[in-house]
C-alpha positions as a LaTeX table, in Angstrom:
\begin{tabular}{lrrr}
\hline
Residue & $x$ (\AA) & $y$ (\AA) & $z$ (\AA) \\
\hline
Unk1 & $-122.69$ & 154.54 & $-106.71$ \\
Unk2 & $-123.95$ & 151.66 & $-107.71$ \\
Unk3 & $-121.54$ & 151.66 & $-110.85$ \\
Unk4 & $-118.91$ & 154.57 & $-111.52$ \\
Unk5 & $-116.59$ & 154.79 & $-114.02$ \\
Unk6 & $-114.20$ & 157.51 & $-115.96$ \\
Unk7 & $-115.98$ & 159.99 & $-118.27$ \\
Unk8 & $-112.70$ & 161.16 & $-119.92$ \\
Unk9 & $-112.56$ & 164.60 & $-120.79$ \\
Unk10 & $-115.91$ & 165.56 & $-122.31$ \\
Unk11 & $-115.45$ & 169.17 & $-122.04$ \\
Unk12 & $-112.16$ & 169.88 & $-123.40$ \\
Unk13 & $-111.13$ & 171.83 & $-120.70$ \\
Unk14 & $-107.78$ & 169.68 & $-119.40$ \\
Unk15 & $-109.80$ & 167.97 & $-116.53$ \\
Unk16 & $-111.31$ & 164.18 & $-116.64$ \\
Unk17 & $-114.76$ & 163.57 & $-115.74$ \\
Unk18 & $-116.61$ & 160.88 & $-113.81$ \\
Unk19 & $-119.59$ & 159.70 & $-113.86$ \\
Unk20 & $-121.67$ & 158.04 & $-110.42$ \\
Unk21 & $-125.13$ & 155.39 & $-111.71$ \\
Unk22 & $-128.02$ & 155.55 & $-109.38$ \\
Unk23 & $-130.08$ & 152.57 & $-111.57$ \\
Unk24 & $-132.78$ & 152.77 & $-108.96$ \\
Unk25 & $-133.37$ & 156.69 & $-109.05$ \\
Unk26 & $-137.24$ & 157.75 & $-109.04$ \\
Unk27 & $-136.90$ & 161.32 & $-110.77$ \\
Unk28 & $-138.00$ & 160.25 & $-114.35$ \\
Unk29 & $-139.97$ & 157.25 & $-112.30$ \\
Unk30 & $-139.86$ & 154.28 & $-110.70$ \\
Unk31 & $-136.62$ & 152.77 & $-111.13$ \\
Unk32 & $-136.08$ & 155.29 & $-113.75$ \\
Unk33 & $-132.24$ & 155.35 & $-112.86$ \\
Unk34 & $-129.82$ & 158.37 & $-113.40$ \\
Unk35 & $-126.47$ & 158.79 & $-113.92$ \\
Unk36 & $-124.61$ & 162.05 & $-112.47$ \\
Unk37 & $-121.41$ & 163.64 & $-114.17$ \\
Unk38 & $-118.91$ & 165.53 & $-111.82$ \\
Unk39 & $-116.47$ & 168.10 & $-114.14$ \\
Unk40 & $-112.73$ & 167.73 & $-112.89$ \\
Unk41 & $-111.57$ & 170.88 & $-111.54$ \\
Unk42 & $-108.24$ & 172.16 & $-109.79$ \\
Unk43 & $-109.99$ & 172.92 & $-106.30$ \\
Unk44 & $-113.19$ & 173.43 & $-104.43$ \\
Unk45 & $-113.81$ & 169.24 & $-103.83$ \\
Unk46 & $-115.59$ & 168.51 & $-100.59$ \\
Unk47 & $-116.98$ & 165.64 & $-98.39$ \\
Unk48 & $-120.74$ & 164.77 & $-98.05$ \\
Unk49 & $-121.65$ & 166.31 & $-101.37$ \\
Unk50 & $-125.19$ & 165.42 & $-102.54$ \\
Unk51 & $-125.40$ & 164.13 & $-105.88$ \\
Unk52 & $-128.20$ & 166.92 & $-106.50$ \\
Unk53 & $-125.04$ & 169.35 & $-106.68$ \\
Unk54 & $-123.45$ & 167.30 & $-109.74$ \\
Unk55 & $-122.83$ & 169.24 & $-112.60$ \\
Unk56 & $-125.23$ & 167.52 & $-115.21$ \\
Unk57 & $-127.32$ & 164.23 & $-114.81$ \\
Unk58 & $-129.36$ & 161.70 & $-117.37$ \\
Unk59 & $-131.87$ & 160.03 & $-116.54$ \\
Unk60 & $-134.17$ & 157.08 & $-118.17$ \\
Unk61 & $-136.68$ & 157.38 & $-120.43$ \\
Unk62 & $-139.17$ & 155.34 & $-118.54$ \\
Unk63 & $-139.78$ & 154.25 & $-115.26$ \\
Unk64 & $-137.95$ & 150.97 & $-114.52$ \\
Unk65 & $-135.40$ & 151.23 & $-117.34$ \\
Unk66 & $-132.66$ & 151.34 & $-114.69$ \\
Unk67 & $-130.85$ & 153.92 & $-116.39$ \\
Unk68 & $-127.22$ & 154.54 & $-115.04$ \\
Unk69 & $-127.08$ & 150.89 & $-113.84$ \\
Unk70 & $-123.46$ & 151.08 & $-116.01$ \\
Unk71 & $-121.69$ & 153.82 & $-117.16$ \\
Unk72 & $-118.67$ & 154.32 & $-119.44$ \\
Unk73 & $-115.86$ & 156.13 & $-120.84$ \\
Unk74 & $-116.43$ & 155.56 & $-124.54$ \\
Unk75 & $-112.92$ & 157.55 & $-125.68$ \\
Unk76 & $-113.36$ & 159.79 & $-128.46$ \\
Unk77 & $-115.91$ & 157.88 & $-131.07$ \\
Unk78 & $-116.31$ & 161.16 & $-133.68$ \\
Unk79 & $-112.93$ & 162.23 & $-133.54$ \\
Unk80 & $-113.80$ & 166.11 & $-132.48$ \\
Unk81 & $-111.54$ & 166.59 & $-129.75$ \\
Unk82 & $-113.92$ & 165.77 & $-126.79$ \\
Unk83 & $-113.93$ & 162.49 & $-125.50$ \\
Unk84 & $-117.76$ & 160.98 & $-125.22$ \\
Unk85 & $-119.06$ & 158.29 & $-122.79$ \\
Unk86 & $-122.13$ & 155.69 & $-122.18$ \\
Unk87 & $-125.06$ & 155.37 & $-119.77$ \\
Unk88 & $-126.85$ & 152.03 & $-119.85$ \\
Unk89 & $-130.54$ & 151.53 & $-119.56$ \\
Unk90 & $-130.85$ & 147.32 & $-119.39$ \\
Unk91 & $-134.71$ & 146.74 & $-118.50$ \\
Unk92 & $-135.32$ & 149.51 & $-121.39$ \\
Unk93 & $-138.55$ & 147.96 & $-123.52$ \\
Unk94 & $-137.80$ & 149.91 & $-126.73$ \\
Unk95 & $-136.50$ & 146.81 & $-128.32$ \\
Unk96 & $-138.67$ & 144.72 & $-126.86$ \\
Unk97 & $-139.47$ & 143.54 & $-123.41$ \\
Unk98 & $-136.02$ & 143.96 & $-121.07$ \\
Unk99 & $-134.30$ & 143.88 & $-124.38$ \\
Unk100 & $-131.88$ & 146.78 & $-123.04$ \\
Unk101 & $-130.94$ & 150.38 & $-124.65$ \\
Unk102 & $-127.53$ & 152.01 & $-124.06$ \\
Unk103 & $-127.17$ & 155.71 & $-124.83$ \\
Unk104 & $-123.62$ & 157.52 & $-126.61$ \\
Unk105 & $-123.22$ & 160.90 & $-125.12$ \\
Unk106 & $-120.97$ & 163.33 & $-127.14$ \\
Unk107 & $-118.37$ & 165.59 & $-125.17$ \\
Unk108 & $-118.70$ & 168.98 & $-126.15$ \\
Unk109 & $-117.27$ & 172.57 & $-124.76$ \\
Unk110 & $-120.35$ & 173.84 & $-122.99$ \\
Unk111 & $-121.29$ & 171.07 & $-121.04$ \\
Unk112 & $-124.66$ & 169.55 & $-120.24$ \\
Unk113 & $-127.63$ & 170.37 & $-117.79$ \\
Unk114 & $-128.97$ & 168.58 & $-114.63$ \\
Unk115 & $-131.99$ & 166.43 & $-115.04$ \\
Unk116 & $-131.00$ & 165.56 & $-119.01$ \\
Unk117 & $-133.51$ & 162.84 & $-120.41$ \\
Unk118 & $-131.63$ & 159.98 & $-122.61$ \\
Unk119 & $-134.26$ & 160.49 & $-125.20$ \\
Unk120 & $-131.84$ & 163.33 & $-125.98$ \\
Unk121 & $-128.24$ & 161.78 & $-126.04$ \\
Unk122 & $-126.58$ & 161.93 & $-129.55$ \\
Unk123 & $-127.21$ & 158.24 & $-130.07$ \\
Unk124 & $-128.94$ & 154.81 & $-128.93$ \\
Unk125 & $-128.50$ & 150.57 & $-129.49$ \\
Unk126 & $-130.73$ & 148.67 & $-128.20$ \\
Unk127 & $-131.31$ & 144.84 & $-128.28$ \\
Unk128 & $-132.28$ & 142.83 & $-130.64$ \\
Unk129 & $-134.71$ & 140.69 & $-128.94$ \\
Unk130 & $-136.68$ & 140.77 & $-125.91$ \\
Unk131 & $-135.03$ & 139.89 & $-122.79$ \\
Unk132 & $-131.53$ & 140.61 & $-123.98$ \\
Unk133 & $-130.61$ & 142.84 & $-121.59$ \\
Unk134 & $-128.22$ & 144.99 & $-123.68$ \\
Unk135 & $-125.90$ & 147.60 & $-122.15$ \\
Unk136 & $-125.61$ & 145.17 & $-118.82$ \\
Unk137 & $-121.58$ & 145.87 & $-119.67$ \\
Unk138 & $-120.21$ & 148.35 & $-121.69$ \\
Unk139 & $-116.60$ & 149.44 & $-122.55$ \\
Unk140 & $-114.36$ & 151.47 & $-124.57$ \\
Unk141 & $-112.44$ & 149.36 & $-126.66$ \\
Unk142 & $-109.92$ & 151.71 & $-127.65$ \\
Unk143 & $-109.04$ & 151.77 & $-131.45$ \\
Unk144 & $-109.67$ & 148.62 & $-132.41$ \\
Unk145 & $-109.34$ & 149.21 & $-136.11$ \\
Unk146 & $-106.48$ & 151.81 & $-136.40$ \\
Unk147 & $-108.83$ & 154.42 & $-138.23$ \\
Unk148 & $-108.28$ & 157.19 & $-135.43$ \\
Unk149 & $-111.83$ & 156.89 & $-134.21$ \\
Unk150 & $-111.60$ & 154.82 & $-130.55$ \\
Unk151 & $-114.68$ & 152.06 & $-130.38$ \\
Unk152 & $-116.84$ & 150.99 & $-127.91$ \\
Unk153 & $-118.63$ & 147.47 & $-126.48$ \\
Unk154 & $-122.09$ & 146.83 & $-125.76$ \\
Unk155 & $-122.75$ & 143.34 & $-123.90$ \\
Unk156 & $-126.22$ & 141.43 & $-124.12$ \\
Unk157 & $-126.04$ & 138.70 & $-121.50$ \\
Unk158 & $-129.28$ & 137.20 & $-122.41$ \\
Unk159 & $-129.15$ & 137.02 & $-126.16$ \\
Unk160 & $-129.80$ & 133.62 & $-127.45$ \\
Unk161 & $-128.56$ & 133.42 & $-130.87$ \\
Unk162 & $-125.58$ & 130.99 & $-129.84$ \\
Unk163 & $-128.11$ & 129.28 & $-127.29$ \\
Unk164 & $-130.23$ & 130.02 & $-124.67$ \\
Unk165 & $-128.71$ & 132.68 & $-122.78$ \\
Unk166 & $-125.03$ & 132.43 & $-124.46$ \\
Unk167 & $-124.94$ & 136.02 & $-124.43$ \\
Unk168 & $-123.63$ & 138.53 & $-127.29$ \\
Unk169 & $-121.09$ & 141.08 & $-127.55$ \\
Unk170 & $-121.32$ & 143.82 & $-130.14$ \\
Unk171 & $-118.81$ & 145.94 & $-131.51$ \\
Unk172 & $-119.40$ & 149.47 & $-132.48$ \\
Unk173 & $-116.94$ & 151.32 & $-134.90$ \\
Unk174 & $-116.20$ & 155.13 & $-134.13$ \\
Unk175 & $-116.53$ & 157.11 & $-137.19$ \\
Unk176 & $-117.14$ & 161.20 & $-137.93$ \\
Unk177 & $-120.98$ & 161.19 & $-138.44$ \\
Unk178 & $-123.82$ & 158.99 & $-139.27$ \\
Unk179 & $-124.70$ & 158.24 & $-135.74$ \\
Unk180 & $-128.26$ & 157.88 & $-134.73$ \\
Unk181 & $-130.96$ & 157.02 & $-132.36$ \\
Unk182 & $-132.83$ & 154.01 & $-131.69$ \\
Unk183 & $-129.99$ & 151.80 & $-133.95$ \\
Unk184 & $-130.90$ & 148.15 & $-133.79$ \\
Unk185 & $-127.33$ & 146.13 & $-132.30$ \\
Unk186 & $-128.13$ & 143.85 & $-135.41$ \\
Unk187 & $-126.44$ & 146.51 & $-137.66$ \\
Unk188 & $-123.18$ & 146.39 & $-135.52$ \\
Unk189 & $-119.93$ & 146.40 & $-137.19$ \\
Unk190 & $-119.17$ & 142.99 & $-135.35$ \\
Unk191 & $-120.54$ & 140.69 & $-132.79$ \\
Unk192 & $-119.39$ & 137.80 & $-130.54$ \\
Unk193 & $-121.80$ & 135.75 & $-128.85$ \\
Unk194 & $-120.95$ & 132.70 & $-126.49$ \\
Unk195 & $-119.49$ & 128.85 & $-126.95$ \\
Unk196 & $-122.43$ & 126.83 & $-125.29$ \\
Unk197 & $-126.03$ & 128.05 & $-124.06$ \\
Unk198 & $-125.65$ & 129.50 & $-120.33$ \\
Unk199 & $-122.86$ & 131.07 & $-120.87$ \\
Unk200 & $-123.94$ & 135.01 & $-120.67$ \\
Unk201 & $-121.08$ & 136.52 & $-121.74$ \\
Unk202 & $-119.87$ & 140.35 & $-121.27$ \\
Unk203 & $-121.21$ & 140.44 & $-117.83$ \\
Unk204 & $-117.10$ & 142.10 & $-117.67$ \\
Unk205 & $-115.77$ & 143.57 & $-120.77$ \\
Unk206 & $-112.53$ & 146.23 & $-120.91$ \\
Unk207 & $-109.84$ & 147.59 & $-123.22$ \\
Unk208 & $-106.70$ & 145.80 & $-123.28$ \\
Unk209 & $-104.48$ & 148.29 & $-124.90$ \\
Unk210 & $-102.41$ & 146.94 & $-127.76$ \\
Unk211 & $-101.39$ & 143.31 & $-126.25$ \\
Unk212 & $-99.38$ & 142.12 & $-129.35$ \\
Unk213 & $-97.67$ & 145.20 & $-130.96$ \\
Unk214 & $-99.51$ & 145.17 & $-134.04$ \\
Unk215 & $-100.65$ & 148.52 & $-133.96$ \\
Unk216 & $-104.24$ & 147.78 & $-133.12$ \\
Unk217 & $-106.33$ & 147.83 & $-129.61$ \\
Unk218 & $-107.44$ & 144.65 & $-128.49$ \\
Unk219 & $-110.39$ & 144.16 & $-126.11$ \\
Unk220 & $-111.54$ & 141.28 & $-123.22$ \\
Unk221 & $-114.87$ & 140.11 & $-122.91$ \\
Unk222 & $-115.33$ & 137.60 & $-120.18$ \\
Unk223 & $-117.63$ & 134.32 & $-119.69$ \\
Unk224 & $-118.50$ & 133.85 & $-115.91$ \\
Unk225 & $-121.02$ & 131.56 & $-116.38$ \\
\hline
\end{tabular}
């Protein structure tokens, strides 16, 4: 419970979804993390429910990726009908050291299994650099573009490339196919990184809806630093 969020609805079957991040779960290994998704349903909802009951989970490639740390509704990003969402995995080393991964799950009619490694999910981004800490936020950004795909926002808190620790914000277009695993965030559609070194932005990112009629979803990415 760390971090919960909305999961939409991945299975098409007029319910939403949530999803609960335990980023220091032990199944996979230490500090492995796991994220558990609960299926909506009309009845049957009871207190004192252990999370082993959930009705799929993910889990981190490796222990102390932190996997489930941050979770996400990610709207529908391939346009099939099923809306998709994230699970984060900051410490993840792919990248580099700490440089972060953050996995894109695709919603789909029959539903997932417990115990689900993210070496499987449908897609990947990980940092560019070592110590980046990608996926510490991440957000649907709605349709940012007007194409009918919805986006999504993957924040790297301690990217330097606008000075030390200004932190980066990448923008990832939805689109029909050509999604893959282990994509570098330096082939992004779009990236905002901070004013001044020490600034770490996207530790808070969200949708904003369409704020100035224009047609187009516009996002907030925040600066607490």
């Amino acid at each position: 419970g760390w971090e919960m969020s909305d999961a939409g609805e991945g299975k098409g079957d007029g319910y939403d979804d949530f999803l609960i991040g335990a980023g220091g779960d032990e199944e996979n290994g230490a500090a492995a993390g796991q994220a558990y998704l609960i299926f909506g349903k009309a009845s049957g909802w009871s207190m004192d429910t252990d999370l082993s009951n959930a009705d799929a989970s993910f889990w981190g490639e490796s222990a102390g990726d932190m996997a489930g740390t941050y979770t996400a509704a990610a709207g529908d990003v391939n346009g099939d009908g099923y809306d998709d969402f994230l699970v984060n995995s900051p410490n993840d080393d792919d990248g580099g050291d700490n440089a972060g991964q953050t996995y894109l799950i695709f919603g789909q009619a029959s539903g997932w299994s417990m115990d689900t490694n993210l070496s499987t999910a449908d897609a990947s981004f990980w940092g560019e650099d070592a110590t980046d800490y990608s996926g510490m936020s991440i957000s649907t950004a709605g349709d940012v573009n007007g194409d009918g795909y919805d986006d999504f926002l993957i924040a790297a808190v301690g990217d330097d490339d606008g000075g030390d620790s200004a932190g980066q914000v990448y923008l990832i277009l939805g689109k029909a196919t050509g999604w893959s695993m282990d994509t570098d965030l330096s082939n992004a559609d779009a990236s905002f990184w901070g004013e001044e070194a020490g600034d770490g932005i996207g530790g808070s990112l969200s949708e904003a809806g369409d704020v100035n009629g224009d047609g187009y979803d516009d996002f907030l990415i925040n600066s607490r630093l």
